[in-house]
Structure formats: structure tokens, C-alpha cells
Tab-separated table of C-alpha atoms in Angstrom:
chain	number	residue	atom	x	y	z
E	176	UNK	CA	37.683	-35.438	-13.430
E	177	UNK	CA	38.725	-35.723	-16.795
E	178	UNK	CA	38.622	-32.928	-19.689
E	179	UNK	CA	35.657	-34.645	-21.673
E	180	UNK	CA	33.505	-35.802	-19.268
E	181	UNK	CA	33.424	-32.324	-17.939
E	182	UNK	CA	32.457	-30.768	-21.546
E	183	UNK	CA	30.528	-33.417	-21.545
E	184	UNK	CA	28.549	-32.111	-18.851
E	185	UNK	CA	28.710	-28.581	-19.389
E	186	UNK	CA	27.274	-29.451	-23.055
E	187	UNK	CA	24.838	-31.384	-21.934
E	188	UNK	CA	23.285	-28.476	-19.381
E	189	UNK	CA	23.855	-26.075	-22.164
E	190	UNK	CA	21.820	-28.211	-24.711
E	191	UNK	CA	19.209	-28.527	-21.982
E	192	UNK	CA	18.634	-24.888	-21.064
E	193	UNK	CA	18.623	-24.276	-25.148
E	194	UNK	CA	15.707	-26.071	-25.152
E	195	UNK	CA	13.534	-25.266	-22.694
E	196	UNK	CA	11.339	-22.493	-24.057
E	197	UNK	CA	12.309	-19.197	-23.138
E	198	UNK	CA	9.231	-16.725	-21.971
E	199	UNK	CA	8.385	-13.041	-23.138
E	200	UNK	CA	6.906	-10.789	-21.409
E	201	UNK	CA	5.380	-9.174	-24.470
E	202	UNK	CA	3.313	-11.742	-26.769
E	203	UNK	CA	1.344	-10.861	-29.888
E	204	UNK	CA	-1.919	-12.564	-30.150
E	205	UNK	CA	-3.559	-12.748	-33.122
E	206	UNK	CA	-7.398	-12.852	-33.951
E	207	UNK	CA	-8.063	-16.149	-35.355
E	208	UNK	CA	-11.432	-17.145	-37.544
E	209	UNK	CA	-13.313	-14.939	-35.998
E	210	UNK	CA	-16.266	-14.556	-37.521
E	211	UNK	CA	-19.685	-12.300	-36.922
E	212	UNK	CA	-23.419	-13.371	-37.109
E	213	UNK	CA	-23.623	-11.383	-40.116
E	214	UNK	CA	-20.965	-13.739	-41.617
E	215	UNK	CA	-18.416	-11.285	-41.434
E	216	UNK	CA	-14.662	-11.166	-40.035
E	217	UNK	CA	-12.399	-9.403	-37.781
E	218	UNK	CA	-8.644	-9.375	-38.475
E	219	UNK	CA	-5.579	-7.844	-36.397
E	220	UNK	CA	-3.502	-8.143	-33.346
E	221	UNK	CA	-3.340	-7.302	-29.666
E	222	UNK	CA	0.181	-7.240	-28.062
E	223	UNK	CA	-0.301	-8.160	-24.234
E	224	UNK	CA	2.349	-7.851	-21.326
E	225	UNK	CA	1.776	-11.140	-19.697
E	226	UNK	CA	4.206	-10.045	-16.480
E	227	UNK	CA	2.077	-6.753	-15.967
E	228	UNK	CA	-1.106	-8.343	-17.207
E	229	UNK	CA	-2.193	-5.540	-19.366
E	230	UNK	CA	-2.828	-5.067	-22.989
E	231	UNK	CA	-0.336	-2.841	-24.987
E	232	UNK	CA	-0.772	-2.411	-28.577
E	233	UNK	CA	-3.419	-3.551	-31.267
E	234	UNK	CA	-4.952	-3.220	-34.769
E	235	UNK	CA	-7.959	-4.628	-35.314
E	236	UNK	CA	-9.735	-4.459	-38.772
E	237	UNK	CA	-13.594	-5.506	-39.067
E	238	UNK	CA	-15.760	-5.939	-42.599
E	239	UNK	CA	-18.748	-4.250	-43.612
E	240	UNK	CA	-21.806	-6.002	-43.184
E	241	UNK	CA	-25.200	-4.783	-41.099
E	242	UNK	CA	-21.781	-2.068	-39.815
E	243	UNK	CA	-19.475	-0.703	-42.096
E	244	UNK	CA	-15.792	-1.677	-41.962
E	245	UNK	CA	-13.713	-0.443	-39.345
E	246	UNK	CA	-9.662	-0.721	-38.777
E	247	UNK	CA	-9.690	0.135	-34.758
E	248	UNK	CA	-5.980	1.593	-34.167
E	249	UNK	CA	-4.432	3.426	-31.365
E	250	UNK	CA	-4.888	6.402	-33.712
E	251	UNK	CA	-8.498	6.238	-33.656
E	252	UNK	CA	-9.520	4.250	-30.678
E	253	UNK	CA	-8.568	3.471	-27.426
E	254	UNK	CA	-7.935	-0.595	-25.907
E	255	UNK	CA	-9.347	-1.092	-22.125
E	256	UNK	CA	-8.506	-3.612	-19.714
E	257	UNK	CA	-11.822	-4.894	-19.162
E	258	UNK	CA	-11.166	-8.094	-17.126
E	259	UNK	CA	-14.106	-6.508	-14.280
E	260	UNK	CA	-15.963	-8.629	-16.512
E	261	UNK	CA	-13.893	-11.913	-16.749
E	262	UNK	CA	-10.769	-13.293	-16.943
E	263	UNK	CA	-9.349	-11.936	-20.189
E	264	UNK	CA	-11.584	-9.073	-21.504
E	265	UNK	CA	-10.674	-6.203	-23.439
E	266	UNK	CA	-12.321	-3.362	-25.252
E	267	UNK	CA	-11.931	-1.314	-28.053
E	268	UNK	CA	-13.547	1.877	-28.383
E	269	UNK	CA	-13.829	4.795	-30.798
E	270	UNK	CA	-12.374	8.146	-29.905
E	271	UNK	CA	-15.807	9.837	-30.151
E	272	UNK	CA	-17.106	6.603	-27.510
E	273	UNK	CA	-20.076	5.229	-30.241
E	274	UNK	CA	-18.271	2.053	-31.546
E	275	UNK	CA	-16.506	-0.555	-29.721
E	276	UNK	CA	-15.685	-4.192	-29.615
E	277	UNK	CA	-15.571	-6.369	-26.819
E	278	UNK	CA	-13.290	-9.023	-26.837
E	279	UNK	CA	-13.668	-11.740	-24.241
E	280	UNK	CA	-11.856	-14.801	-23.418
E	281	UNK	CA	-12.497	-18.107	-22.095
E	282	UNK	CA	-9.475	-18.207	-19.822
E	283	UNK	CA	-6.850	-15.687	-18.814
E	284	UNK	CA	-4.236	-14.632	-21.455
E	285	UNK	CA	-0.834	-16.236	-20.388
E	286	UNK	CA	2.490	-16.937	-22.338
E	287	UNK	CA	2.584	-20.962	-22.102
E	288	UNK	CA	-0.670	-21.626	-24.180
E	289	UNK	CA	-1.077	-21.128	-27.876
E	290	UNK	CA	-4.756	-20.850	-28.279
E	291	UNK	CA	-7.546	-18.580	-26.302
E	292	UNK	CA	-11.221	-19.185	-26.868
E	293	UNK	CA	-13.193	-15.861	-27.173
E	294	UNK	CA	-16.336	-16.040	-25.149
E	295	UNK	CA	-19.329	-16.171	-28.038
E	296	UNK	CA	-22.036	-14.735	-25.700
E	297	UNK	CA	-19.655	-11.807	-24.290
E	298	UNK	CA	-17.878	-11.061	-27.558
E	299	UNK	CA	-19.409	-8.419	-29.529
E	300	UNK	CA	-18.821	-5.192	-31.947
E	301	UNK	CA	-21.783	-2.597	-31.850
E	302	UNK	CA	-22.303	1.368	-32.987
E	303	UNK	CA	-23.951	3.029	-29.886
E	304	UNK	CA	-25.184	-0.582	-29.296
E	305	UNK	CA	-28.084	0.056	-31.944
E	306	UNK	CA	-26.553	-2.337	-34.272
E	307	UNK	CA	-24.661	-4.926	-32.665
E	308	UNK	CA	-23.121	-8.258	-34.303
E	309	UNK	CA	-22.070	-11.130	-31.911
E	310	UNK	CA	-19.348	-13.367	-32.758
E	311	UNK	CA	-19.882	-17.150	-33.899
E	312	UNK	CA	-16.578	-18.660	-33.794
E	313	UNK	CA	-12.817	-17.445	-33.411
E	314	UNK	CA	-10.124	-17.474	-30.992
E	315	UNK	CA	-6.854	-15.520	-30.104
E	316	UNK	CA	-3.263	-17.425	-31.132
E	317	UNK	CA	0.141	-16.673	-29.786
E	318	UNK	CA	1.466	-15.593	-32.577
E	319	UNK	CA	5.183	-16.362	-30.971
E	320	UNK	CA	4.364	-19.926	-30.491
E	321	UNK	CA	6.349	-21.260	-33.145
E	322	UNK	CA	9.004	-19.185	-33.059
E	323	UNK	CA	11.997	-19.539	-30.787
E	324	UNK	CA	12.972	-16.759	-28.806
E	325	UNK	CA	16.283	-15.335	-29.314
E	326	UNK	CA	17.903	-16.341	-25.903
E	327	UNK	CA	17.146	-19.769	-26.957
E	328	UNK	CA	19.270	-19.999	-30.125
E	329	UNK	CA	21.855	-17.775	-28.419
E	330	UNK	CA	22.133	-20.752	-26.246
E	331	UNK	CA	22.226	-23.541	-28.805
E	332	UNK	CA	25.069	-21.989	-30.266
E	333	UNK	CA	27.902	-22.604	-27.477
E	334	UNK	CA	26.101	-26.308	-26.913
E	335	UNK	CA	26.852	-27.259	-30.636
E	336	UNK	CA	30.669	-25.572	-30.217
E	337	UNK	CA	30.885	-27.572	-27.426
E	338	UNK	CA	29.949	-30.658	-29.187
E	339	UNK	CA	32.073	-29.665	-32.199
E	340	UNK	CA	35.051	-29.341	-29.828
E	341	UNK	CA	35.070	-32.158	-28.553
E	342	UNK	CA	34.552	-34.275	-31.361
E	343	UNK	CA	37.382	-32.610	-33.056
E	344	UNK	CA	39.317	-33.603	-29.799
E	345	UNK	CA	38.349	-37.382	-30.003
E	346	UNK	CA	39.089	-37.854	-34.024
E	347	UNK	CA	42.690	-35.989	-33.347
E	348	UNK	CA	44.558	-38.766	-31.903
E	349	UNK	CA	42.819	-41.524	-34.556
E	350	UNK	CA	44.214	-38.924	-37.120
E	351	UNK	CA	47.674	-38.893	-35.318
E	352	UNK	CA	47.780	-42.796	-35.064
E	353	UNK	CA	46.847	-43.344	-39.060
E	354	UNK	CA	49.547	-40.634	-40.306
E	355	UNK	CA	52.369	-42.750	-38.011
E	356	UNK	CA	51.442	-46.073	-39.820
């Protein structure tokens, strides 16, 4: 088999594995318009391991309205699996147990969509559910969508070497034939 057809082909399965997508098992998801019946919003962040199914690490900041602000960290609060519940549902909960907010998703949290639904009749923040404000609209977003994984540029690199080398390969003898004349 000749020299170029076989960098030919071992470019051409390098370019392919550069681009398809490469998978983490960690993905932040962000909270996304979501927005309270008292016209307030919740900001922040839940980092989920989507081989162990479990949620890791979060911040989660709320606005005052009929309850004062709140920034729910792993400092002051505590995040539970809550998925008895439904596919995707997590809480947050105070340290002293009297505040929490349920998060709960249309479908399960997995690492090839971009967008998750939060469930507006099961999503909720409350203080010792005396005062409790229901969600009207938001969603969690892969944050990592967008962004290429490292693997995958690590792999572009050699394909566009490749390429480069043999190009250089193919205009050498052109170069050779126009110097002789």
C-alpha cells in the first residue's frame, strides 16, 4: 500500500475520532431563568457525576422576596439525591433542616443533552414550609455543552500534522521539478 494513502487513512480516523464528542463524567449544570411566583430568581450551579449518577458540588443563590435571600453552599447546607421522587430530583437543605429547595427535573440528568426542564409543580424553595415559593419557569443547562473537551483537541492536533505532512510531501517534488527548469 502506498505511503499516502496510508496517512491518508490514518488522518482520516484521527480527524474522525477528533470529532466525535468526548463525554465527562463530571458536568456542571447551570440554573437557567429560573424564576419564583414571587417574581424572583435563583442563580448557581450543581456539578453532577453522570457515571455514578449522583450530585457532587453546588452553589445556589436565591433573592429576597416573600423569603429573604439565600446563597445555599456546601458550607451551609447540605445537597440530597432525591430521585425517590422522580427521575432527576435533588434537594438542598439548611444545616439547621428549616430551609430547603427542591429541584426537580423533567427527565434524568445525562451528559448528551444540553437542556433539563425543572418540574414547575415539584420545584419549590420554602422556610419550614410556612412560606413556600414555587417556580414558574427555568431549566438546568450543561454548562460544558459548548465547550470541547480536552481529549478532543488533543486529538485534532496529530490529524492536522498529519494533513500538514503530507501536503508538504506532495508540493516537494513540484518544488524539485520547477528549481530543475
Amino acid at each position: 500500500m502506498n505511503n499516502t494513502i496510508r496517512a491518508a487513512i490514518v488522518s482520516g480516523f484521527l480527524l474522525v475520532g477528533a470529532a466525535l464528542p468526548a463525554h465527562a463524567a463530571i458536568i456542571k449544570f447551570n440554573l437557567d431563568g429560573v424564576t419564583f411566583t414571587d417574581n424572583t430568581v435563583a442563580t448557581g450551579f450543581v456539578n453532577f457525576d453522570t457515571k455514578a449518577h449522583r450530585f457532587l458540588d453546588y452553589a445556589i443563590s436565591t433573592q429576597q422576596g416573600v423569603l429573604s435571600a439565600f446563597d445555599y453552599n456546601g458550607t451551609n447546607s447540605q445537597l440530597y439525591d432525591y430521585s425517590i421522587y422522580g427521575p432527576s430530583h435533588f434537594m438542598v437543605m439548611t444545616n439547621d433542616n428549616r430551609r430547603y429547595f427542591i429541584i426537580a427535573l423533567l427527565t434524568s440528568l445525562n451528559a448528551t443533552d444540553a437542556s433539563f426542564a425543572l418540574h414547575k409543580l415539584s420545584t419549590y424553595e420554602c422556610n419550614n414550609c410556612g412560606t413556600v415559593r414555587r417556580v414558574t419557569s427555568g431549566s438546568l443547562t450543561n454548562a460544558a455543552a459548548e465547550v470541547p473537551e480536552p481529549a478532543t483537541a488533543a486529538l485534532l492536533l496529530p490529524a492536522l500534522g498529519a494533513l500538514a505532512w503530507m501536503s508538504r510531501r506532495r508540493t516537494k517534488p513540484a518544488n524539485r521539478a520547477a528549481s530543475v527548469s
